[in-house]
Amino acid sequence: MSRIGKRQAEPLHDKQSEPDTRELPIDKVGVRRLLFPIRVRDKARAFQNTVATVGMYVDLPHHFKGTHMSRFIEVLNAHGDAIHVENINNILRAMRQKLNADTARLEIEFPYFMSKKSPVSRRKSLMDYTARFDASAAGSDHDFVLTVKANVTTLCPCSKAIARYGAHNQRGEVAVQVRSNRIVWIEDVIAIIEHSASSELYALLKRQDEKAVTERAYENPVFVEDLVRNVAVKLNADPRVTWYKVQAENFESIHNHNAYACIENPKRG
Amino acid sequence: MSRIGKRQAEPLHDKQSEPDTRELPIDKVGVRRLLFPIRVRDKARAFQNTVATVGMYVDLPHHFKGTHMSRFIEVLNAHGDAIHVENINNILRAMRQKLNADTARLEIEFPYFMSKKSPVSRRKSLMDYTARFDASAAGSDHDFVLTVKANVTTLCPCSKAIARYGAHNQRGEVAVQVRSNRIVWIEDVIAIIEHSASSELYALLKRQDEKAVTERAYENPVFVEDLVRNVAVKLNADPRVTWYKVQAENFESIHNHNAYACIENPKRG
Amino acid sequence: MSRIGKRQAEPLHDKQSEPDTRELPIDKVGVRRLLFPIRVRDKARAFQNTVATVGMYVDLPHHFKGTHMSRFIEVLNAHGDAIHVENINNILRAMRQKLNADTARLEIEFPYFMSKKSPVSRRKSLMDYTARFDASAAGSDHDFVLTVKANVTTLCPCSKAIARYGAHNQRGEVAVQVRSNRIVWIEDVIAIIEHSASSELYALLKRQDEKAVTERAYENPVFVEDLVRNVAVKLNADPRVTWYKVQAENFESIHNHNAYACIENPKRG
Amino acid sequence: MSRIGKRQAEPLHDKQSEPDTRELPIDKVGVRRLLFPIRVRDKARAFQNTVATVGMYVDLPHHFKGTHMSRFIEVLNAHGDAIHVENINNILRAMRQKLNADTARLEIEFPYFMSKKSPVSRRKSLMDYTARFDASAAGSDHDFVLTVKANVTTLCPCSKAIARYGAHNQRGEVAVQVRSNRIVWIEDVIAIIEHSASSELYALLKRQDEKAVTERAYENPVFVEDLVRNVAVKLNADPRVTWYKVQAENFESIHNHNAYACIENPKRG
């Protein structure tokens, strides 16, 4: 008798499908920290290759003991190699079907690259950002949050105002989360962030570029408070955006701690 | 004329207090990633020394350009060396006064140690946990969330049921957050977590202890779903607890990804 | 007059090329934590896309004040998109020329994926590893170290021997570094590591696979000491390998600390 | 018969002491990532409380299968609460005796705090550093390496030289490792690092302090190369220091990557 025949004849016990009596539904159960190579469609309708860290979750009704974790991986293998906003709903639908669940959640975070030219010598180099999709489907409700993290230069207005020369400046990280009624591209959010800081960052700066970036930062000082407000003003003016949260954190060059500011959802009301 | 006299005669410009016209209040602005040595009062009314990572924030009305970051440090220096639930409100009050703010938020995360005896040989050793306080005061409202993270052993019920011998098991991390109407001690939450797993962890196990722990885990298999439910059952039965969130993450020994489950707030109803 | 003409007419001061009088040569100066999308050639002569974290360094003679950091980025842009052992020497050569240096060093670390079949149901899934190249050229000397990190299952022989049933097991990380006289592929090192543990890991395991993996681990207990010795025996027998270092770290399921073992270079002598 | 009597009558198998036939001695085996509260003696002969991450290792001769991991914890519990250079040798001696080993290694890393006054207003605040001891004993040889990591401000000389106003600056991390023939205190190394940068950092700076720190940094520009050379000059002049390694990494405010420099051991020869 074949091994497969034997396995079919004596099915292995399905522990997960046993009933549970604790009367406690579970909000979110699944897998996380899955590394997976993906292709992401960018605004120019091209694809870029990157590596994502993935989380996949469903809800579990109170009467089941466990979910079937391997099915998340099967869905990811079947759908996950090319990710764009349109096919995320296919993944969520497959998760709900395959895991027999009401609610499905998908988290995908990945480095994202853009080619940019230095400001004077116009040399091209790649700049890295972090992007993240948080998508969920529950009944007929769908939710999609795009997160973009971009690093920038911030130069302190107080330091500039009080010192005879110079001004402390530093790398800062801005994280913007948006919900929208039409597609907002990763590139759109990056542009909003980079235009809200003292200067954007570049991988490649020749001497004349460094001069320009240094002077530009000195001419455009921003507190961490200014940075989140500058971003918020632009998001308020964008009719696609229905909700947002902006966080900025400066790795202060004169302190060993960071300065932080956050504005959430002023579109309420 | 003394330097101090000169400084008083020519005050440095207060950039932060300038008016702002973007009409955007900031929800949260302050400092984070401050390392600070603290003493924490434990359940036995003794103090233990540890090192905290601190965040301190206030709100900022729309008409001010910036907050005064150095005042957070002054408050922390004045109040921060011995932290317990009672004096956290003093810190929040000082933050609101000193920074002239409606809302103050304090985040304190630190390693926390408990001495425990191994199960058979009764040898003592220190076990490390992570604790965190998230406290805020806004107007007359106060909020306090205690978070405790404890690592445990989880042994897979499915693996045990289907294999002729053995069962995969692994280290898992459980994070419990609670709001309560009376003091819930860090030690109380640790006990709840450790009694919900296949086994608790120990720094020191002699051979007879390792035998006991191995057998105990095999006798008490739990899915990540069981783990969060076991904790939730105990928190539901605790009259002090008014809200909670339980998360568990297993560093699966047979996968390179983790299994995760979460229950939030079933006391709502 | 064009801007470029103006810049040429008034060259910006080259601070880095100023003489230095401290009489101290610098061993290693350059850039690190550069994220860069790369294609890596795998053993099957295909390419896979991934994202690398890159470090690039040269030496600096005692009489120069500084190196020209932007030139590292120019070399990476010109050569870095498809990385394999053959073209790494081209990158090192370009670094030495462009930066006018005797010594060049390149560090490239990236997630690496292999498709593997589960042991019984033969379902395919991707497993992630970490690979790293440390290459340097100094005068006519070249050095190349391949590092591969693979996670595995380890089941404790002591726990199995003393307990009536079960045995603690956990995820462990093995890091192998090799120098060789012929190409050793990432896939070769992964195979050596995975055959030295209680079991290899899989992203996708159906129930019959989980049974097989559980039983296999129980049948092949290894201490962290056994793991590094099993790898070392295989590397000793490989005529391509001229030097190696093996490290293993078990994320113990019964402790909150890790067990660690290391063997370095027994091919000396 | 009592369980204890039974256990004494039937001793549990000592798997670790079994012979091993692979003919491979292990260089380093033990435990790591142990969190442990310690008291460290500072230069002023006072003690400060902190939390250490500890690693403890021995060698293992080729004829033994495994080491006895629990004995590391017993040694740490017996000796570890107050750490200073004098009692580290006691810990190493206890490890060698208890584990019957030729070689013992101890790694202890911890946050370290110093109170410092701001430069003008003379307000006190705590600044955090990282310190680390790497101690080993093999036969009659002892080795001790002190590592100190301190963060500083670095202001770019090139940016200052070419820009009409301003200069990019950032937080940088300096790591110094020293071997010495007499005690070198953590405070000594911190002073060397802080006097080699554009400015030291402070937790608390009032407006007049921020003015002073901004101007001081602008007056003292340093490349990452200057930073390691400035430290090296001071270590060369210190007769206590017999070996050193200096590394500096700048979190560039105009790039998303870091600049790095390293000088190792110019006291050779």
mmCIF file of C-alpha atoms in Angstrom, chain C residues 6-218:
data_model
loop_
_atom_site.group_PDB
_atom_site.id
_atom_site.type_symbol
_atom_site.label_atom_id
_atom_site.label_comp_id
_atom_site.label_asym_id
_atom_site.label_seq_id
_atom_site.Cartn_x
_atom_site.Cartn_y
_atom_site.Cartn_z
ATOM 1 C CA LYS C 6 31.057 79.883 -13.520
ATOM 2 C CA ARG C 7 31.623 76.912 -11.282
ATOM 3 C CA GLN C 8 34.683 75.929 -13.244
ATOM 4 C CA ALA C 9 36.002 79.459 -13.037
ATOM 5 C CA GLU C 10 35.651 79.526 -9.246
ATOM 6 C CA PRO C 11 36.302 76.004 -8.025
ATOM 7 C CA LEU C 12 34.941 75.153 -4.589
ATOM 8 C CA HIS C 13 37.586 74.536 -2.007
ATOM 9 C CA ASP C 14 38.616 70.855 -1.734
ATOM 10 C CA LYS C 15 38.858 70.550 2.038
ATOM 11 C CA GLN C 16 39.415 66.782 1.925
ATOM 12 C CA SER C 17 42.613 67.118 -0.115
ATOM 13 C CA GLU C 18 44.270 69.416 2.411
ATOM 14 C CA PRO C 19 47.406 68.013 4.070
ATOM 15 C CA ASP C 20 47.121 66.470 7.524
ATOM 16 C CA THR C 21 49.889 66.693 10.108
ATOM 17 C CA ARG C 22 48.725 64.240 12.751
ATOM 18 C CA GLU C 23 50.817 61.472 11.104
ATOM 19 C CA LEU C 24 47.977 58.981 11.423
ATOM 20 C CA PRO C 25 46.920 56.828 8.480
ATOM 21 C CA ILE C 26 43.293 55.615 8.645
ATOM 22 C CA ASP C 27 42.691 51.902 8.178
ATOM 23 C CA LYS C 28 39.176 52.107 6.895
ATOM 24 C CA VAL C 29 37.054 55.067 5.885
ATOM 25 C CA GLY C 30 33.894 55.137 3.824
ATOM 26 C CA VAL C 31 30.129 54.746 3.799
ATOM 27 C CA ARG C 32 27.834 52.205 5.401
ATOM 28 C CA ARG C 33 24.156 51.365 5.785
ATOM 29 C CA LEU C 34 23.511 52.098 2.112
ATOM 30 C CA LEU C 35 20.379 50.301 0.930
ATOM 31 C CA PHE C 36 20.637 49.190 -2.681
ATOM 32 C CA PRO C 37 18.527 46.839 -4.828
ATOM 33 C CA ILE C 38 20.720 44.133 -6.326
ATOM 34 C CA ARG C 39 20.488 41.011 -8.438
ATOM 35 C CA VAL C 40 22.512 38.071 -7.150
ATOM 36 C CA ARG C 41 23.479 35.134 -9.346
ATOM 37 C CA ASP C 42 22.493 31.856 -7.748
ATOM 38 C CA LYS C 43 23.924 28.378 -8.219
ATOM 39 C CA ALA C 44 21.432 27.497 -10.939
ATOM 40 C CA ARG C 45 22.914 30.395 -12.975
ATOM 41 C CA ALA C 46 19.725 32.386 -12.611
ATOM 42 C CA PHE C 47 19.500 35.776 -10.932
ATOM 43 C CA GLN C 48 17.377 36.661 -7.959
ATOM 44 C CA ASN C 49 16.374 40.201 -6.978
ATOM 45 C CA THR C 50 16.938 41.325 -3.427
ATOM 46 C CA VAL C 51 17.853 44.390 -1.375
ATOM 47 C CA ALA C 52 21.352 44.762 0.037
ATOM 48 C CA THR C 53 22.825 46.776 2.873
ATOM 49 C CA VAL C 54 26.203 47.941 1.606
ATOM 50 C CA GLY C 55 29.423 49.216 3.186
ATOM 51 C CA MET C 56 32.344 50.535 1.099
ATOM 52 C CA TYR C 57 35.721 51.575 2.511
ATOM 53 C CA VAL C 58 39.268 52.489 1.534
ATOM 54 C CA ASP C 59 42.380 53.259 3.502
ATOM 55 C CA LEU C 60 43.575 56.864 3.775
ATOM 56 C CA PRO C 61 47.293 57.765 3.880
ATOM 57 C CA HIS C 62 48.415 59.870 6.813
ATOM 58 C CA HIS C 63 49.056 63.003 4.720
ATOM 59 C CA PHE C 64 45.465 63.499 3.487
ATOM 60 C CA LYS C 65 42.760 65.114 5.590
ATOM 61 C CA GLY C 66 39.799 63.231 4.178
ATOM 62 C CA THR C 67 38.442 60.847 1.559
ATOM 63 C CA HIS C 68 35.847 61.769 -1.090
ATOM 64 C CA MET C 69 32.723 59.978 0.063
ATOM 65 C CA SER C 70 30.579 60.707 -3.001
ATOM 66 C CA ARG C 71 32.874 58.592 -5.167
ATOM 67 C CA PHE C 72 31.812 55.419 -3.360
ATOM 68 C CA ILE C 73 28.257 56.073 -4.477
ATOM 69 C CA GLU C 74 29.370 56.695 -8.052
ATOM 70 C CA VAL C 75 31.169 53.354 -8.119
ATOM 71 C CA LEU C 76 28.168 51.565 -6.637
ATOM 72 C CA ASN C 77 25.814 53.154 -9.173
ATOM 73 C CA ALA C 78 28.109 52.160 -12.018
ATOM 74 C CA HIS C 79 28.690 48.545 -10.972
ATOM 75 C CA GLY C 80 26.354 47.492 -8.216
ATOM 76 C CA ASP C 81 23.108 46.303 -9.719
ATOM 77 C CA ALA C 82 24.164 42.733 -10.544
ATOM 78 C CA ILE C 83 26.465 41.241 -7.962
ATOM 79 C CA HIS C 84 28.326 38.007 -8.346
ATOM 80 C CA VAL C 85 31.703 36.785 -7.272
ATOM 81 C CA GLU C 86 33.288 37.637 -10.618
ATOM 82 C CA ASN C 87 32.291 41.296 -10.745
ATOM 83 C CA ILE C 88 33.145 42.070 -7.134
ATOM 84 C CA ASN C 89 36.767 42.431 -8.164
ATOM 85 C CA ASN C 90 35.673 44.993 -10.739
ATOM 86 C CA ILE C 91 34.008 47.007 -8.011
ATOM 87 C CA LEU C 92 37.089 46.828 -5.802
ATOM 88 C CA ARG C 93 39.284 47.892 -8.700
ATOM 89 C CA ALA C 94 37.025 50.840 -9.496
ATOM 90 C CA MET C 95 37.065 51.903 -5.833
ATOM 91 C CA ARG C 96 40.856 51.891 -5.725
ATOM 92 C CA GLN C 97 41.151 53.861 -8.945
ATOM 93 C CA LYS C 98 38.436 56.364 -8.288
ATOM 94 C CA LEU C 99 39.502 56.979 -4.684
ATOM 95 C CA ASN C 100 43.208 56.678 -5.382
ATOM 96 C CA ALA C 101 43.605 54.098 -2.599
ATOM 97 C CA ASP C 102 45.767 51.069 -1.906
ATOM 98 C CA THR C 103 43.082 49.107 -0.086
ATOM 99 C CA ALA C 104 39.402 48.722 -0.888
ATOM 100 C CA ARG C 105 36.792 46.838 1.110
ATOM 101 C CA LEU C 106 33.227 45.953 0.204
ATOM 102 C CA GLU C 107 30.528 44.548 2.514
ATOM 103 C CA ILE C 108 27.204 43.399 1.041
ATOM 104 C CA GLU C 109 24.499 41.754 3.157
ATOM 105 C CA PHE C 110 21.115 40.687 1.813
ATOM 106 C CA PRO C 111 18.190 38.341 2.324
ATOM 107 C CA TYR C 112 18.441 35.340 0.012
ATOM 108 C CA PHE C 113 15.581 33.045 -0.934
ATOM 109 C CA MET C 114 15.379 29.383 -1.890
ATOM 110 C CA SER C 115 12.330 27.476 -2.971
ATOM 111 C CA LYS C 116 12.004 24.225 -1.073
ATOM 112 C CA LYS C 117 9.489 21.391 -0.976
ATOM 113 C CA SER C 118 7.908 20.241 2.252
ATOM 114 C CA PRO C 119 9.093 16.730 3.207
ATOM 115 C CA VAL C 120 5.896 14.702 2.638
ATOM 116 C CA SER C 121 3.266 16.665 0.730
ATOM 117 C CA ARG C 122 6.006 18.169 -1.489
ATOM 118 C CA ARG C 123 4.436 21.642 -1.415
ATOM 119 C CA LYS C 124 6.778 24.395 -2.520
ATOM 120 C CA SER C 125 7.459 27.527 -0.515
ATOM 121 C CA LEU C 126 10.185 30.128 -0.207
ATOM 122 C CA MET C 127 12.608 29.999 2.714
ATOM 123 C CA ASP C 128 14.640 33.090 3.603
ATOM 124 C CA TYR C 129 18.313 33.159 4.541
ATOM 125 C CA THR C 130 20.871 35.919 5.030
ATOM 126 C CA ALA C 131 24.024 36.066 2.910
ATOM 127 C CA ARG C 132 26.961 38.410 3.086
ATOM 128 C CA PHE C 133 30.096 39.082 1.039
ATOM 129 C CA ASP C 134 33.169 40.665 2.638
ATOM 130 C CA ALA C 135 35.646 41.367 -0.119
ATOM 131 C CA SER C 136 38.870 43.348 -0.034
ATOM 132 C CA ALA C 137 41.844 44.101 -2.245
ATOM 133 C CA ALA C 138 45.142 45.465 -0.937
ATOM 134 C CA GLY C 139 48.064 45.662 -3.360
ATOM 135 C CA SER C 140 47.977 42.334 -5.172
ATOM 136 C CA ASP C 141 46.213 40.556 -2.305
ATOM 137 C CA HIS C 142 42.535 39.738 -2.540
ATOM 138 C CA ASP C 143 40.341 38.381 0.198
ATOM 139 C CA PHE C 144 36.800 37.086 -0.015
ATOM 140 C CA VAL C 145 34.694 35.784 2.865
ATOM 141 C CA LEU C 146 31.226 34.366 2.248
ATOM 142 C CA THR C 147 28.876 34.416 5.236
ATOM 143 C CA VAL C 148 25.591 32.498 5.274
ATOM 144 C CA LYS C 149 23.069 32.594 8.107
ATOM 145 C CA ALA C 150 20.396 29.920 8.174
ATOM 146 C CA ASN C 151 17.846 29.202 10.876
ATOM 147 C CA VAL C 152 17.132 25.616 11.943
ATOM 148 C CA THR C 153 15.399 23.492 14.578
ATOM 149 C CA THR C 154 17.479 22.181 17.473
ATOM 150 C CA LEU C 155 16.156 19.582 19.913
ATOM 151 C CA CYS C 156 18.002 19.152 23.214
ATOM 152 C CA PRO C 157 19.610 15.696 23.726
ATOM 153 C CA CYS C 158 19.714 16.146 27.508
ATOM 154 C CA SER C 159 16.043 17.051 27.737
ATOM 155 C CA LYS C 160 15.146 14.033 25.572
ATOM 156 C CA ALA C 161 17.329 11.687 27.636
ATOM 157 C CA ILE C 162 15.984 12.647 31.049
ATOM 158 C CA ALA C 163 12.298 13.364 30.395
ATOM 159 C CA ARG C 164 9.667 10.636 30.234
ATOM 160 C CA TYR C 165 8.226 12.309 27.111
ATOM 161 C CA GLY C 166 8.884 15.323 24.943
ATOM 162 C CA ALA C 167 12.071 17.348 24.650
ATOM 163 C CA HIS C 168 12.573 21.068 24.493
ATOM 164 C CA ASN C 169 13.410 22.380 21.056
ATOM 165 C CA GLN C 170 13.693 25.832 19.477
ATOM 166 C CA ARG C 171 14.694 27.936 16.533
ATOM 167 C CA GLY C 172 18.447 28.364 16.283
ATOM 168 C CA GLU C 173 20.557 30.568 14.053
ATOM 169 C CA VAL C 174 23.726 29.238 12.434
ATOM 170 C CA ALA C 175 26.248 31.619 10.846
ATOM 171 C CA VAL C 176 29.004 30.121 8.705
ATOM 172 C CA GLN C 177 31.890 32.126 7.264
ATOM 173 C CA VAL C 178 34.222 30.568 4.686
ATOM 174 C CA ARG C 179 37.246 31.412 2.639
ATOM 175 C CA SER C 180 37.826 29.062 -0.286
ATOM 176 C CA ASN C 181 40.090 28.381 -3.247
ATOM 177 C CA ARG C 182 37.136 27.781 -5.589
ATOM 178 C CA ILE C 183 33.569 29.065 -5.588
ATOM 179 C CA VAL C 184 31.450 27.872 -2.689
ATOM 180 C CA TRP C 185 27.831 28.742 -3.426
ATOM 181 C CA ILE C 186 25.376 30.114 -0.885
ATOM 182 C CA GLU C 187 23.285 27.003 -1.618
ATOM 183 C CA ASP C 188 26.210 24.749 -0.658
ATOM 184 C CA VAL C 189 26.563 26.362 2.759
ATOM 185 C CA ILE C 190 22.808 26.284 3.355
ATOM 186 C CA ALA C 191 22.797 22.535 2.636
ATOM 187 C CA ILE C 192 25.674 21.966 5.076
ATOM 188 C CA ILE C 193 23.899 23.890 7.831
ATOM 189 C CA GLU C 194 20.498 22.294 7.287
ATOM 190 C CA HIS C 195 21.955 18.776 7.350
ATOM 191 C CA SER C 196 23.686 19.501 10.659
ATOM 192 C CA ALA C 197 20.599 20.384 12.717
ATOM 193 C CA SER C 198 17.699 18.440 14.246
ATOM 194 C CA SER C 199 15.597 19.633 11.316
ATOM 195 C CA GLU C 200 15.600 22.307 8.648
ATOM 196 C CA LEU C 201 12.814 24.932 8.640
ATOM 197 C CA TYR C 202 10.042 25.403 6.080
ATOM 198 C CA ALA C 203 7.625 28.246 5.387
ATOM 199 C CA LEU C 204 4.859 25.809 4.431
ATOM 200 C CA LEU C 205 4.095 22.570 6.280
ATOM 201 C CA LYS C 206 0.827 20.688 5.920
ATOM 202 C CA ARG C 207 -0.252 18.344 8.702
ATOM 203 C CA GLN C 208 1.608 15.269 7.360
ATOM 204 C CA ASP C 209 4.725 17.429 6.952
ATOM 205 C CA GLU C 210 4.506 18.733 10.493
ATOM 206 C CA LYS C 211 4.294 15.142 11.746
ATOM 207 C CA ALA C 212 7.429 14.244 9.774
ATOM 208 C CA VAL C 213 9.358 17.300 10.930
ATOM 209 C CA THR C 214 8.391 16.782 14.570
ATOM 210 C CA GLU C 215 9.496 13.152 14.504
ATOM 211 C CA ARG C 216 12.682 13.882 12.580
ATOM 212 C CA ALA C 217 13.742 16.491 15.145
ATOM 213 C CA TYR C 218 13.038 14.060 18.006
#
